[in-house]
Amino acid sequence: MFNSTKLIELGSCAFRQPRADSHCKYLHGYQLKAKFWFEADTLDANHWVVDFGGLKELKHKLQQQFDHTTCIAADDPEMSSFERLHELGVCDLRVMPKGTGIERVSEWCFEAANTFVKAATNNRCRCTQVEVFEHENNSAIYRPVSETEPVNIKQMELGLDRPKTETVEQPQEQPQVQPVENNTRSIHSNDNKMRNKWIDPNAPKSNSWLF
């Protein structure tokens, strides 16, 4: 697996959080930039994950959305006011379907970058995550959930991710074996030696053999 990153200036963007209790509810702006992570199983003919020089079209798309624009959430209660300002040429309005926090900005940038780079590399390369910076102290990261992560989350809920406690298996008590009486007589025992006798009737004395 190969990875590379690219930092792209998004431009100076104005937006607001209409439901915030702080001064973030007012229209304000930041010089945004975004860091992109790219991934590929194989490299191209130049041994690159992605051709950075070929990302100019992506950069243009990103800056069209965020450079010197006013990004407003689709559910902003003052949407009609901003649309009027756009018609008057006071602002260059962009409507964000899901919201205007940098978390949503990073999601928007991810979707744009992933679509672009997959098409440019015939699905060889993909974008894995994007980090958007408001400034040096504030940033947000978006990455899609992988196929294995929901299983891991379920394992956490069930406690299956915890290390298993090693248990020592206790030896099972073996049943006592009752001695079995051996009825076989040993041929090595003098007391139990089996004896056959053979007598020669023609011999003056008795001859015998034992076995």
mmCIF file of C-alpha atoms in Angstrom:
data_model
loop_
_atom_site.group_PDB
_atom_site.id
_atom_site.type_symbol
_atom_site.label_atom_id
_atom_site.label_comp_id
_atom_site.label_asym_id
_atom_site.label_seq_id
_atom_site.Cartn_x
_atom_site.Cartn_y
_atom_site.Cartn_z
ATOM 1 C CA MET A 1 0.000 0.000 0.000
ATOM 2 C CA PHE A 2 1.333 3.446 -0.996
ATOM 3 C CA ASN A 3 0.290 6.855 0.389
ATOM 4 C CA SER A 4 1.019 10.471 -0.431
ATOM 5 C CA THR A 5 -0.297 13.837 0.777
ATOM 6 C CA LYS A 6 -0.979 17.198 -0.809
ATOM 7 C CA LEU A 7 -1.626 20.579 0.844
ATOM 8 C CA ILE A 8 -3.903 22.913 -1.145
ATOM 9 C CA GLU A 9 -4.822 26.521 -0.339
ATOM 10 C CA LEU A 10 -8.617 26.856 -0.512
ATOM 11 C CA GLY A 11 -8.756 30.650 -0.238
ATOM 12 C CA SER A 12 -10.343 33.266 2.014
ATOM 13 C CA CYS A 13 -13.874 32.216 2.865
ATOM 14 C CA ALA A 14 -16.678 33.835 4.883
ATOM 15 C CA PHE A 15 -19.311 31.817 6.728
ATOM 16 C CA ARG A 16 -21.216 31.668 9.982
ATOM 17 C CA GLN A 17 -22.863 29.264 12.405
ATOM 18 C CA PRO A 18 -26.403 30.671 12.735
ATOM 19 C CA ARG A 19 -27.338 28.569 15.801
ATOM 20 C CA ALA A 20 -24.147 29.117 17.785
ATOM 21 C CA ASP A 21 -24.405 30.882 21.164
ATOM 22 C CA SER A 22 -21.021 32.530 20.633
ATOM 23 C CA HIS A 23 -19.715 35.160 18.216
ATOM 24 C CA CYS A 24 -19.509 32.351 15.612
ATOM 25 C CA LYS A 25 -23.100 33.232 14.746
ATOM 26 C CA TYR A 26 -21.771 36.377 13.063
ATOM 27 C CA LEU A 27 -20.393 36.388 9.552
ATOM 28 C CA HIS A 28 -16.624 35.877 9.769
ATOM 29 C CA GLY A 29 -13.873 34.442 7.627
ATOM 30 C CA TYR A 30 -10.696 32.363 7.528
ATOM 31 C CA GLN A 31 -7.896 31.642 5.121
ATOM 32 C CA LEU A 32 -8.637 27.957 4.599
ATOM 33 C CA LYS A 33 -6.256 25.249 3.491
ATOM 34 C CA ALA A 34 -6.699 21.510 3.238
ATOM 35 C CA LYS A 35 -4.402 18.500 3.435
ATOM 36 C CA PHE A 36 -5.350 15.503 1.312
ATOM 37 C CA TRP A 37 -4.287 11.871 1.821
ATOM 38 C CA PHE A 38 -4.121 9.692 -1.281
ATOM 39 C CA GLU A 39 -3.719 5.919 -1.382
ATOM 40 C CA ALA A 40 -3.040 3.312 -4.065
ATOM 41 C CA ASP A 41 -2.230 -0.369 -4.173
ATOM 42 C CA THR A 42 -0.020 0.136 -7.233
ATOM 43 C CA LEU A 43 1.957 3.088 -8.592
ATOM 44 C CA ASP A 44 1.642 4.699 -11.994
ATOM 45 C CA ALA A 45 4.263 4.624 -14.748
ATOM 46 C CA ASN A 46 6.201 7.359 -12.929
ATOM 47 C CA HIS A 47 6.064 5.399 -9.658
ATOM 48 C CA TRP A 48 3.661 7.946 -8.137
ATOM 49 C CA VAL A 49 0.498 7.453 -6.116
ATOM 50 C CA VAL A 50 -0.952 10.510 -7.815
ATOM 51 C CA ASP A 51 0.487 13.127 -10.141
ATOM 52 C CA PHE A 52 0.507 16.309 -8.047
ATOM 53 C CA GLY A 53 0.843 18.360 -11.195
ATOM 54 C CA GLY A 54 -2.407 16.812 -12.420
ATOM 55 C CA LEU A 55 -4.363 18.167 -9.431
ATOM 56 C CA LYS A 56 -4.673 21.694 -10.847
ATOM 57 C CA GLU A 57 -8.251 21.052 -11.939
ATOM 58 C CA LEU A 58 -9.124 19.832 -8.441
ATOM 59 C CA LYS A 59 -7.522 22.936 -6.912
ATOM 60 C CA HIS A 60 -9.568 25.120 -9.253
ATOM 61 C CA LYS A 61 -12.782 23.359 -8.210
ATOM 62 C CA LEU A 62 -11.958 23.808 -4.523
ATOM 63 C CA GLN A 63 -11.115 27.490 -4.887
ATOM 64 C CA GLN A 64 -14.294 28.125 -6.854
ATOM 65 C CA GLN A 65 -16.159 26.938 -3.788
ATOM 66 C CA PHE A 66 -14.138 28.662 -1.057
ATOM 67 C CA ASP A 67 -11.946 31.479 -2.396
ATOM 68 C CA HIS A 68 -13.510 34.908 -1.745
ATOM 69 C CA THR A 69 -16.932 33.323 -1.332
ATOM 70 C CA THR A 70 -19.599 33.333 1.361
ATOM 71 C CA CYS A 71 -20.608 29.823 2.371
ATOM 72 C CA ILE A 72 -23.999 29.567 4.048
ATOM 73 C CA ALA A 73 -25.728 26.464 5.376
ATOM 74 C CA ALA A 74 -28.755 25.359 3.385
ATOM 75 C CA ASP A 75 -30.937 25.681 6.503
ATOM 76 C CA ASP A 76 -29.689 29.153 7.496
ATOM 77 C CA PRO A 77 -32.763 31.143 8.620
ATOM 78 C CA GLU A 78 -31.407 34.217 6.823
ATOM 79 C CA MET A 79 -30.918 32.451 3.517
ATOM 80 C CA SER A 80 -33.178 34.885 1.672
ATOM 81 C CA SER A 81 -31.082 37.799 2.947
ATOM 82 C CA PHE A 82 -27.876 36.250 1.644
ATOM 83 C CA GLU A 83 -29.500 35.437 -1.673
ATOM 84 C CA ARG A 84 -30.490 39.090 -1.945
ATOM 85 C CA LEU A 85 -26.899 40.172 -1.192
ATOM 86 C CA HIS A 86 -25.690 37.768 -3.870
ATOM 87 C CA GLU A 87 -28.090 39.300 -6.402
ATOM 88 C CA LEU A 88 -26.832 42.763 -5.472
ATOM 89 C CA GLY A 89 -23.235 41.673 -5.998
ATOM 90 C CA VAL A 90 -22.320 42.136 -2.342
ATOM 91 C CA CYS A 91 -21.206 38.542 -1.827
ATOM 92 C CA ASP A 92 -20.428 35.483 -3.932
ATOM 93 C CA LEU A 93 -22.821 32.998 -2.317
ATOM 94 C CA ARG A 94 -22.217 29.276 -1.958
ATOM 95 C CA VAL A 95 -24.810 27.073 -0.273
ATOM 96 C CA MET A 96 -23.462 24.172 1.786
ATOM 97 C CA PRO A 97 -26.043 21.346 1.889
ATOM 98 C CA LYS A 98 -24.875 19.863 5.211
ATOM 99 C CA GLY A 99 -23.492 22.857 7.110
ATOM 100 C CA THR A 100 -20.638 25.336 7.292
ATOM 101 C CA GLY A 101 -18.319 24.070 10.061
ATOM 102 C CA ILE A 102 -14.860 22.990 8.976
ATOM 103 C CA GLU A 103 -15.967 19.437 9.698
ATOM 104 C CA ARG A 104 -18.488 19.804 6.869
ATOM 105 C CA VAL A 105 -15.954 21.678 4.749
ATOM 106 C CA SER A 106 -13.518 18.781 5.109
ATOM 107 C CA GLU A 107 -16.291 16.346 4.116
ATOM 108 C CA TRP A 108 -17.103 18.464 1.052
ATOM 109 C CA CYS A 109 -13.414 18.557 0.064
ATOM 110 C CA PHE A 110 -13.074 14.809 0.536
ATOM 111 C CA GLU A 111 -15.999 14.030 -1.756
ATOM 112 C CA ALA A 112 -14.670 16.407 -4.407
ATOM 113 C CA ALA A 113 -11.123 15.028 -4.218
ATOM 114 C CA ASN A 114 -12.112 11.363 -4.140
ATOM 115 C CA THR A 115 -14.409 11.730 -7.148
ATOM 116 C CA PHE A 116 -11.731 13.620 -9.060
ATOM 117 C CA VAL A 117 -8.769 11.357 -8.356
ATOM 118 C CA LYS A 118 -10.668 8.128 -9.013
ATOM 119 C CA ALA A 119 -11.732 9.407 -12.417
ATOM 120 C CA ALA A 120 -8.220 10.697 -13.201
ATOM 121 C CA THR A 121 -6.542 7.372 -12.343
ATOM 122 C CA ASN A 122 -9.227 4.956 -13.544
ATOM 123 C CA ASN A 123 -9.936 3.970 -9.917
ATOM 124 C CA ARG A 124 -6.295 3.123 -9.218
ATOM 125 C CA CYS A 125 -5.966 5.889 -6.630
ATOM 126 C CA ARG A 126 -8.394 7.094 -3.963
ATOM 127 C CA CYS A 127 -8.590 9.813 -1.360
ATOM 128 C CA THR A 128 -8.680 8.419 2.185
ATOM 129 C CA GLN A 129 -9.074 11.541 4.331
ATOM 130 C CA VAL A 130 -8.941 15.332 4.343
ATOM 131 C CA GLU A 131 -7.911 17.766 7.062
ATOM 132 C CA VAL A 132 -9.098 21.378 6.748
ATOM 133 C CA PHE A 133 -7.396 24.175 8.714
ATOM 134 C CA GLU A 134 -9.101 27.401 9.761
ATOM 135 C CA HIS A 135 -5.724 28.507 11.093
ATOM 136 C CA GLU A 136 -2.715 26.892 12.759
ATOM 137 C CA ASN A 137 -4.660 26.089 15.928
ATOM 138 C CA ASN A 138 -7.947 24.764 14.525
ATOM 139 C CA SER A 139 -8.550 21.929 12.084
ATOM 140 C CA ALA A 140 -11.003 19.125 11.402
ATOM 141 C CA ILE A 141 -10.561 15.772 9.674
ATOM 142 C CA TYR A 142 -13.038 13.799 7.621
ATOM 143 C CA ARG A 143 -12.519 10.219 6.535
ATOM 144 C CA PRO A 144 -15.127 7.671 5.487
ATOM 145 C CA VAL A 145 -15.872 4.690 7.666
ATOM 146 C CA SER A 146 -14.142 1.593 6.319
ATOM 147 C CA GLU A 147 -15.905 -1.731 5.896
ATOM 148 C CA THR A 148 -14.227 -3.205 8.987
ATOM 149 C CA GLU A 149 -14.817 -0.337 11.396
ATOM 150 C CA PRO A 150 -18.520 -1.007 12.089
ATOM 151 C CA VAL A 151 -17.548 -4.518 13.167
ATOM 152 C CA ASN A 152 -14.899 -3.101 15.468
ATOM 153 C CA ILE A 153 -17.401 -0.694 16.986
ATOM 154 C CA LYS A 154 -19.786 -3.582 17.599
ATOM 155 C CA GLN A 155 -16.954 -5.522 19.198
ATOM 156 C CA MET A 156 -16.305 -2.583 21.516
ATOM 157 C CA GLU A 157 -19.952 -2.509 22.528
ATOM 158 C CA LEU A 158 -19.854 -6.227 23.325
ATOM 159 C CA GLY A 159 -16.502 -5.959 25.051
ATOM 160 C CA LEU A 160 -14.906 -8.274 22.494
ATOM 161 C CA ASP A 161 -12.012 -5.882 21.973
ATOM 162 C CA ARG A 162 -10.770 -6.372 25.517
ATOM 163 C CA PRO A 163 -7.780 -8.649 25.951
ATOM 164 C CA LYS A 164 -8.742 -12.115 27.003
ATOM 165 C CA THR A 165 -7.687 -13.220 30.474
ATOM 166 C CA GLU A 166 -5.520 -16.248 30.198
ATOM 167 C CA THR A 167 -6.938 -19.140 32.129
ATOM 168 C CA VAL A 168 -4.943 -22.138 33.258
ATOM 169 C CA GLU A 169 -6.760 -25.334 32.578
ATOM 170 C CA GLN A 170 -6.952 -27.428 35.696
ATOM 171 C CA PRO A 171 -6.097 -31.077 35.165
ATOM 172 C CA GLN A 172 -9.108 -33.288 35.489
ATOM 173 C CA GLU A 173 -9.063 -35.825 38.275
ATOM 174 C CA GLN A 174 -8.369 -39.210 36.804
ATOM 175 C CA PRO A 175 -10.586 -42.049 38.011
ATOM 176 C CA GLN A 176 -8.781 -44.623 40.053
ATOM 177 C CA VAL A 177 -8.151 -47.765 38.105
ATOM 178 C CA GLN A 178 -9.051 -50.912 39.979
ATOM 179 C CA PRO A 179 -6.399 -53.588 39.703
ATOM 180 C CA VAL A 180 -7.418 -56.435 37.491
ATOM 181 C CA GLU A 181 -6.584 -59.896 38.700
ATOM 182 C CA ASN A 182 -4.243 -61.596 36.305
ATOM 183 C CA ASN A 183 -5.246 -65.177 35.905
ATOM 184 C CA THR A 184 -2.446 -65.943 33.510
ATOM 185 C CA ARG A 185 0.149 -68.042 35.173
ATOM 186 C CA SER A 186 3.737 -67.015 34.608
ATOM 187 C CA ILE A 187 5.941 -69.627 33.125
ATOM 188 C CA HIS A 188 8.824 -68.092 35.079
ATOM 189 C CA SER A 189 7.309 -68.830 38.455
ATOM 190 C CA ASN A 190 8.486 -72.000 40.151
ATOM 191 C CA ASP A 191 5.189 -72.341 41.937
ATOM 192 C CA ASN A 192 3.128 -72.013 38.798
ATOM 193 C CA LYS A 193 5.441 -73.720 36.354
ATOM 194 C CA MET A 194 3.530 -76.020 34.058
ATOM 195 C CA ARG A 195 5.080 -79.418 33.891
ATOM 196 C CA ASN A 196 4.744 -82.376 31.450
ATOM 197 C CA LYS A 197 6.373 -85.703 32.112
ATOM 198 C CA TRP A 198 7.290 -88.327 29.564
ATOM 199 C CA ILE A 199 8.301 -91.869 30.649
ATOM 200 C CA ASP A 200 10.145 -94.296 28.451
ATOM 201 C CA PRO A 201 8.670 -97.748 29.222
ATOM 202 C CA ASN A 202 11.705 -99.555 27.792
ATOM 203 C CA ALA A 203 14.232 -97.716 29.872
ATOM 204 C CA PRO A 204 15.485 -99.323 33.070
ATOM 205 C CA LYS A 205 15.094 -96.062 34.773
ATOM 206 C CA SER A 206 12.559 -93.426 34.277
ATOM 207 C CA ASN A 207 13.565 -90.578 31.948
ATOM 208 C CA SER A 208 11.637 -87.374 31.967
ATOM 209 C CA TRP A 209 11.799 -83.932 30.477
ATOM 210 C CA LEU A 210 10.334 -80.759 31.618
ATOM 211 C CA PHE A 211 9.241 -77.670 29.781
#
